[in-house]
PDB file of C-alpha atoms in Angstrom:
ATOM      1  CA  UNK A  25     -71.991 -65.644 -32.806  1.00 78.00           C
ATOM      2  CA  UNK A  26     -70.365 -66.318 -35.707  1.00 84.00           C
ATOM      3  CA  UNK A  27     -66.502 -65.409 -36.390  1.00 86.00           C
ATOM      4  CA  UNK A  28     -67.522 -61.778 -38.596  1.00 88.00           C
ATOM      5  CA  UNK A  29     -69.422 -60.664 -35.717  1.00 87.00           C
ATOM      6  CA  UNK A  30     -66.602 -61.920 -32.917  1.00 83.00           C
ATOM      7  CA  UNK A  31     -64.611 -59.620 -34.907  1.00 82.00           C
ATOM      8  CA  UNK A  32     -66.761 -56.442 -35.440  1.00 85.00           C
ATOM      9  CA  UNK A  33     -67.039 -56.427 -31.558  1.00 83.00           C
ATOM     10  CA  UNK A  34     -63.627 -57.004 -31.371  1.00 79.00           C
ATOM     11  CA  UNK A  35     -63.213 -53.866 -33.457  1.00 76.00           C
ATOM     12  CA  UNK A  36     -65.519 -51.972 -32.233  1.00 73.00           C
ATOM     13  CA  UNK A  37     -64.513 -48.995 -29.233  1.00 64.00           C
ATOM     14  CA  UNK A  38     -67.359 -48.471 -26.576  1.00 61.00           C
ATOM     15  CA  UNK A  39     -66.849 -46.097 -23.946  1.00 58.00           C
ATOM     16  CA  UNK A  40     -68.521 -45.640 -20.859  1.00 60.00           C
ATOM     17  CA  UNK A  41     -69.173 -42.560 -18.384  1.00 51.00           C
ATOM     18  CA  UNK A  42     -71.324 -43.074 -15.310  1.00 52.00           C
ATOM     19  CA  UNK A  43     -71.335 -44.564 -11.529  1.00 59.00           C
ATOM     20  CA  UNK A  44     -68.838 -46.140 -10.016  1.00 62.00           C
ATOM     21  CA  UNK A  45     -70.669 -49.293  -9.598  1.00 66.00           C
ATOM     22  CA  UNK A  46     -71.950 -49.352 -13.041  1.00 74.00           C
ATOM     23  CA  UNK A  47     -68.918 -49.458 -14.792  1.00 75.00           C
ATOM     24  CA  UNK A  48     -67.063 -52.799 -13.068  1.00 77.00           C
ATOM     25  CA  UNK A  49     -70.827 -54.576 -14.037  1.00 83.00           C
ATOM     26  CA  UNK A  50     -70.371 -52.828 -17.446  1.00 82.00           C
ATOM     27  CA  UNK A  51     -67.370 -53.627 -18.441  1.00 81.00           C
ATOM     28  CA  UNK A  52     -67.330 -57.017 -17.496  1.00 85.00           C
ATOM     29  CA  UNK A  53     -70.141 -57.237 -19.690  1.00 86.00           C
ATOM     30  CA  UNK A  54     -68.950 -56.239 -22.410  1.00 84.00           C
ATOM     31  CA  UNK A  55     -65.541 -58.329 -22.284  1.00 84.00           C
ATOM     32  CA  UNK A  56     -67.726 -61.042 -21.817  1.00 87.00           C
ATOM     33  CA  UNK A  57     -69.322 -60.686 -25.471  1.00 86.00           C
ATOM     34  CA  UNK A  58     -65.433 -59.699 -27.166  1.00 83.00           C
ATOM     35  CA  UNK A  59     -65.380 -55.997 -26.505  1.00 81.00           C
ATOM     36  CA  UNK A  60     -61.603 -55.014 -26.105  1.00 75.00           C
ATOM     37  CA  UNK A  61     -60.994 -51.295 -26.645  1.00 70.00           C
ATOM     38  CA  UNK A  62     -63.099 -50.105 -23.438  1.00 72.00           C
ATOM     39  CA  UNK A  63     -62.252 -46.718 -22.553  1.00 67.00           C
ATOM     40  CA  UNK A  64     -63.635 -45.248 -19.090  1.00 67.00           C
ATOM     41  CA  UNK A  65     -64.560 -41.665 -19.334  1.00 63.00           C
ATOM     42  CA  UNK A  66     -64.709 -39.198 -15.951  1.00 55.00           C
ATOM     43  CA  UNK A  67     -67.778 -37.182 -16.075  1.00 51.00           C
ATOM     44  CA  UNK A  68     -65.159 -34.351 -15.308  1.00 51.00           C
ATOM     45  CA  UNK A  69     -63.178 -35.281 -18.211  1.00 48.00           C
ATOM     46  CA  UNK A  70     -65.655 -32.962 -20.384  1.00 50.00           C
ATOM     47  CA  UNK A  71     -68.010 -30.597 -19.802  1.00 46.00           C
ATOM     48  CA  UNK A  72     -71.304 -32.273 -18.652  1.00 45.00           C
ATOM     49  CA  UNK A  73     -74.077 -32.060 -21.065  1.00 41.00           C
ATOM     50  CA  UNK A  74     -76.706 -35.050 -20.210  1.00 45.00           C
ATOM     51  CA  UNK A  75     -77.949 -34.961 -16.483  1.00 40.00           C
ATOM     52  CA  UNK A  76     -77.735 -38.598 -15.897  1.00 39.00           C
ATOM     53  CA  UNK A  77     -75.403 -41.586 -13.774  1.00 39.00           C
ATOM     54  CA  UNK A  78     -74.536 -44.082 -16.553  1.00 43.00           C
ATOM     55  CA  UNK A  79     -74.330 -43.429 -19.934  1.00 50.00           C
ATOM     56  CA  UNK A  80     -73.145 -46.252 -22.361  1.00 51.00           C
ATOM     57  CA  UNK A  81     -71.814 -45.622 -26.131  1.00 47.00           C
ATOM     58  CA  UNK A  82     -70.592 -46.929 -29.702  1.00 42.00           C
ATOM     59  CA  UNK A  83     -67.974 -44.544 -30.212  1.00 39.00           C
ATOM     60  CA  UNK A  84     -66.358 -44.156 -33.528  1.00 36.00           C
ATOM     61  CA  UNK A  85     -62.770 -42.194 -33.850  1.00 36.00           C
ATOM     62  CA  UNK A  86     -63.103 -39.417 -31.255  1.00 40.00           C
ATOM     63  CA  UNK A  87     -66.369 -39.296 -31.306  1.00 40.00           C
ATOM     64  CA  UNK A  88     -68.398 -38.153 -27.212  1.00 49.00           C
ATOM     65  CA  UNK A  89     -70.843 -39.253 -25.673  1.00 52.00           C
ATOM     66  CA  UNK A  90     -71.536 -36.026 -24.232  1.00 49.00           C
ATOM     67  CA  UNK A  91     -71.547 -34.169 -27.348  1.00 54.00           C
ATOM     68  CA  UNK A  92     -75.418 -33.343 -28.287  1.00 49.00           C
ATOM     69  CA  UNK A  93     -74.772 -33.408 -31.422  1.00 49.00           C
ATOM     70  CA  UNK A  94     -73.336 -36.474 -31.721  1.00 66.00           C
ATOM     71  CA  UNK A  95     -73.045 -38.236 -34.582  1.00 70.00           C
ATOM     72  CA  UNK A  96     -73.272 -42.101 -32.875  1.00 72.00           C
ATOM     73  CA  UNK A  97     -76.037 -44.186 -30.992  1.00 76.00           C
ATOM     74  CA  UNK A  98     -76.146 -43.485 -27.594  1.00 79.00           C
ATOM     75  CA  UNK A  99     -77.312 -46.668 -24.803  1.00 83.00           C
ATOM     76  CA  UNK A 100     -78.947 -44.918 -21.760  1.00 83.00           C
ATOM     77  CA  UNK A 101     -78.927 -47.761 -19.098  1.00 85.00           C
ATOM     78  CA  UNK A 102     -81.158 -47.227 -16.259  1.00 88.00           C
ATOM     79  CA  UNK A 103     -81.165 -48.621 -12.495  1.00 90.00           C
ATOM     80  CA  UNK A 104     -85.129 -48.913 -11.689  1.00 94.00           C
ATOM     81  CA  UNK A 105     -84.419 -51.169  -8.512  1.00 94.00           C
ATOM     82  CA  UNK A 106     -86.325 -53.798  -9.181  1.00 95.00           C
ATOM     83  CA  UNK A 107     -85.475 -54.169 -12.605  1.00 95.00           C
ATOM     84  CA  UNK A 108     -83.631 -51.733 -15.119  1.00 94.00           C
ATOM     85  CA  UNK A 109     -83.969 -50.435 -18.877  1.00 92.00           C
ATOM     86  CA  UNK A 110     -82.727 -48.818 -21.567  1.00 90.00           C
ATOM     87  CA  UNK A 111     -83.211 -46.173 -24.229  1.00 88.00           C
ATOM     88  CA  UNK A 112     -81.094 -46.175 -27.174  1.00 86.00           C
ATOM     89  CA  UNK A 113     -80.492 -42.642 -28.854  1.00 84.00           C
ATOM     90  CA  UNK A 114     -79.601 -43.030 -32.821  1.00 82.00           C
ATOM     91  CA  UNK A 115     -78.061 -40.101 -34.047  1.00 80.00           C
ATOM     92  CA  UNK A 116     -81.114 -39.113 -36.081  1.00 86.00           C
ATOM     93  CA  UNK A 117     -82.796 -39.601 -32.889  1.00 87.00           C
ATOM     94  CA  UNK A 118     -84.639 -36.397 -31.391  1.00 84.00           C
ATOM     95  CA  UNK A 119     -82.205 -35.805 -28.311  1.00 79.00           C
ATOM     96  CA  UNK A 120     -84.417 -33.166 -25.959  1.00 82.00           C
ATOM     97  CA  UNK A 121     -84.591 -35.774 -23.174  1.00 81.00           C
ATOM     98  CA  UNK A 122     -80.654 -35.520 -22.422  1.00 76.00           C
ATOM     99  CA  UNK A 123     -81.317 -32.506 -21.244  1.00 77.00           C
ATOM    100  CA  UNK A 124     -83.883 -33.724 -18.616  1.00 80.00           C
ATOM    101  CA  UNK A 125     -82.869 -32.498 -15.255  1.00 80.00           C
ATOM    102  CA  UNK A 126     -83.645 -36.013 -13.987  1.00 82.00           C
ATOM    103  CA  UNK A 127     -82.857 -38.278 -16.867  1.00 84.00           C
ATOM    104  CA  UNK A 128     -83.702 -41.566 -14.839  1.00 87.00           C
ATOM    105  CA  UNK A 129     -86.872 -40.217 -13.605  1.00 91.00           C
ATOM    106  CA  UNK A 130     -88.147 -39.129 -16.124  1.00 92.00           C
ATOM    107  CA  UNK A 131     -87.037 -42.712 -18.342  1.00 92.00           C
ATOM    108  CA  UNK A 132     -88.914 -44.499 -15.554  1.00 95.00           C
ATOM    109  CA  UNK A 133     -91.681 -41.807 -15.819  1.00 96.00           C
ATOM    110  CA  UNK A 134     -92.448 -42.057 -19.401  1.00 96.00           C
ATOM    111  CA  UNK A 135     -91.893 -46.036 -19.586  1.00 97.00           C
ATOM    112  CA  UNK A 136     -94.487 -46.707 -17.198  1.00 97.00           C
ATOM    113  CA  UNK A 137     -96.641 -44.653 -19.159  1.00 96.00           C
ATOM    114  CA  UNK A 138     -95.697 -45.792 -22.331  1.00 96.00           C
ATOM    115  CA  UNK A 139     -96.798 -49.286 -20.863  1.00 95.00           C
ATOM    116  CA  UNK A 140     -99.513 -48.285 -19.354  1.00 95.00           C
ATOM    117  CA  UNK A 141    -101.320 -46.584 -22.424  1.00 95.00           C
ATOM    118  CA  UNK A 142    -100.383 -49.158 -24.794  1.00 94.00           C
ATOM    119  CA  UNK A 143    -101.717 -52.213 -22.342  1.00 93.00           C
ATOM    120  CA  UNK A 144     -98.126 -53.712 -22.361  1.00 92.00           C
ATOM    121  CA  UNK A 145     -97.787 -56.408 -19.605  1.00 91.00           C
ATOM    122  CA  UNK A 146     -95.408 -56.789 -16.913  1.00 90.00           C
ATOM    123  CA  UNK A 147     -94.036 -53.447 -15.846  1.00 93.00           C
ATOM    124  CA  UNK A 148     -96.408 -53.216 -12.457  1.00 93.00           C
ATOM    125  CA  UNK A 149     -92.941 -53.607 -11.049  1.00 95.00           C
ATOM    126  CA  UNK A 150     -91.639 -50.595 -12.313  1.00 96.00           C
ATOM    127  CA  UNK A 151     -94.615 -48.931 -11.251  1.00 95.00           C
ATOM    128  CA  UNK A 152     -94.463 -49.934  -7.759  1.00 95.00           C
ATOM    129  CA  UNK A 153     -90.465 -48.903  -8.119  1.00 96.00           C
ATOM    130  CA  UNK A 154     -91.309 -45.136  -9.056  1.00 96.00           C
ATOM    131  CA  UNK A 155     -91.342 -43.919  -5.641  1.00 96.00           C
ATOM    132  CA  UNK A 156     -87.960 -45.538  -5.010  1.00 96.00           C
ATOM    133  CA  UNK A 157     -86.509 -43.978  -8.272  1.00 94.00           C
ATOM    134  CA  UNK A 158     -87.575 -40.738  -7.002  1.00 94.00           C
ATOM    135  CA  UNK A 159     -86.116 -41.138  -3.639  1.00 94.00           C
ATOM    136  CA  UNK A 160     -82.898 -41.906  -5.554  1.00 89.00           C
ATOM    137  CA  UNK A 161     -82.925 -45.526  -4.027  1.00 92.00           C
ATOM    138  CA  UNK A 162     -80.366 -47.844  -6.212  1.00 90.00           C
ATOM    139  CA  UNK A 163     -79.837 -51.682  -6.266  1.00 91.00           C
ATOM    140  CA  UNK A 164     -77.133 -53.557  -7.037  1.00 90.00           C
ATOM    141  CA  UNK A 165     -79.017 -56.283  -8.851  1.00 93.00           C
ATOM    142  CA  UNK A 166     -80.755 -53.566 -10.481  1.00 92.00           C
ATOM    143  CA  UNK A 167     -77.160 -52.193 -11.648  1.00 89.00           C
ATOM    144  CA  UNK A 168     -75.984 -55.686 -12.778  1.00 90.00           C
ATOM    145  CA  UNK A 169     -79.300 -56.596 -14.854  1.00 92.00           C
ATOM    146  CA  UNK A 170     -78.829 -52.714 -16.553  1.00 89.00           C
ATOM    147  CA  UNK A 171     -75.253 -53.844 -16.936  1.00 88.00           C
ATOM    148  CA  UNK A 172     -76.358 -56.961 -19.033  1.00 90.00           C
ATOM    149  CA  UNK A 173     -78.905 -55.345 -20.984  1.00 91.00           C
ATOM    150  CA  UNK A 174     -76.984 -52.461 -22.035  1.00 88.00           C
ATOM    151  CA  UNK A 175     -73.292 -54.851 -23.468  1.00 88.00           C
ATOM    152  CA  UNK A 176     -76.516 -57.112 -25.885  1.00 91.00           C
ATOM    153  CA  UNK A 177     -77.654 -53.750 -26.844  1.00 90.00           C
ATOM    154  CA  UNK A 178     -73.634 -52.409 -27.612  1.00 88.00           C
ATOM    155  CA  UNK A 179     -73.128 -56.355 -29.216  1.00 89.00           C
ATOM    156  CA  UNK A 180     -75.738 -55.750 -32.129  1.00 90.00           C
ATOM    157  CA  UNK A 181     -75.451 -52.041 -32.490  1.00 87.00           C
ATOM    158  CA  UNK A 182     -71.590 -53.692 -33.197  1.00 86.00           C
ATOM    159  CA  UNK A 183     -72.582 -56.254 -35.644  1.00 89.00           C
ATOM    160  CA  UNK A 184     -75.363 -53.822 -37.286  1.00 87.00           C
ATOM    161  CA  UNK A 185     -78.462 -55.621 -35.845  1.00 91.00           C
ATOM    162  CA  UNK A 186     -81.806 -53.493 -35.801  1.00 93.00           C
ATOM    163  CA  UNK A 187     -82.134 -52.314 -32.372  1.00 92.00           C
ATOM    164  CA  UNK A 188     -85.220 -50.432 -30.515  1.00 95.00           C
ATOM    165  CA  UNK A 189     -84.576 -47.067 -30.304  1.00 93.00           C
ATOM    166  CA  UNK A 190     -86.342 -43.779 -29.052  1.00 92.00           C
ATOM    167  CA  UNK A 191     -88.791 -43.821 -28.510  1.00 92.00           C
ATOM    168  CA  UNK A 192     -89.033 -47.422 -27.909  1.00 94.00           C
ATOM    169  CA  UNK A 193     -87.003 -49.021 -24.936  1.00 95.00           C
ATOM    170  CA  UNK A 194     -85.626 -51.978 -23.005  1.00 95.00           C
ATOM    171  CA  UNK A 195     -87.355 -53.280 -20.070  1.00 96.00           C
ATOM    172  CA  UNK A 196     -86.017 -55.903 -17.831  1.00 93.00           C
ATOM    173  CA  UNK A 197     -87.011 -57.332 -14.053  1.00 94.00           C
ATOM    174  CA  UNK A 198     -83.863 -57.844 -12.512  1.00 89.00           C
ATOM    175  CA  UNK A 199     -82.021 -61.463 -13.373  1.00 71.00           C
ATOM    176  CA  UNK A 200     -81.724 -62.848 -10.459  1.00 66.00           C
TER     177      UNK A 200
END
């Protein structure tokens, strides 16, 4: 990385509401690539609007990841247990699915489909994994690697690299 982008991390205030477990992996993550001004956010700090364990953000001066209308890119990191993923919301972004009574689910869901009808290799794991994800089984691993994918993702929203976004996704086996 090159000294401008060190400091546009640097600069840069993500905050993070979700699982317990989540957040240590997340925000070790993210100090890891320069990230400084983490701020941890209680789901019961504000009124719950998105149905979902972990939710990720580039948060500009007071700006919530909770609010729907939301005027930042959201990172949606997901635990699929034998891998994880990610959808990134831009604020022009249709934002119907944050409303999903199962956010997870249905991400897992809709990625295997996506995969599936557009002949996209390497997800049969998250196909086997979709009766696990509905079970509400969790991995650690599958934490950490969600962990990892979601700080690259905050990293070049931060230094205003083109990122996938909805309704495209990450998709990751779990590092091992």
């Amino acid at each position: 990385m090159t000294t401008e982008e060190k400091r546009q991390i640097a600069d840069c205030r993500i905050a993070v509401a979700g699982a317990t477990e989540f957040i240590g992996s997340v925000r070790t993550e993210l100090q890891q690539l320069g990230f400084e001004a983490i701020q941890i956010i209680s789901p019961s700090d504000e009124e719950p609007i998105i149905n979902t364990d972990v939710i990720a953000e580039n948060v500009n001066d007071g700006s919530s990841c909770l609010s729907k209308d939301a005027t930042i890119p959201l990172i949606l990191p997901f635990d699929f247990v034998n891998g994880a993923g990610a959808i990134v919301v831009m604020p022009e972004d249709e934002r119907d699915m944050l409303r999903k009574p199962n956010l997870r689910q249905w991400a897992a869901t809709y990625m295997a489909g996506y995969c599936a009808f557009w002949n996209i290799d390497g997800y049969e794991w998250l196909r086997y994994s979709l009766s696990d994800i509905k079970n509400g089984v969790t991995n650690s691993t599958a934490l950490d690697t969600a962990a990892h994918i979601c700080a690259r993702i905050a990293a070049n929203i931060a230094v205003e690299r083109e990122v996938k976004h909805f309704p495209r996704f990450y998709l990751c086996k779990n590092l091992e």
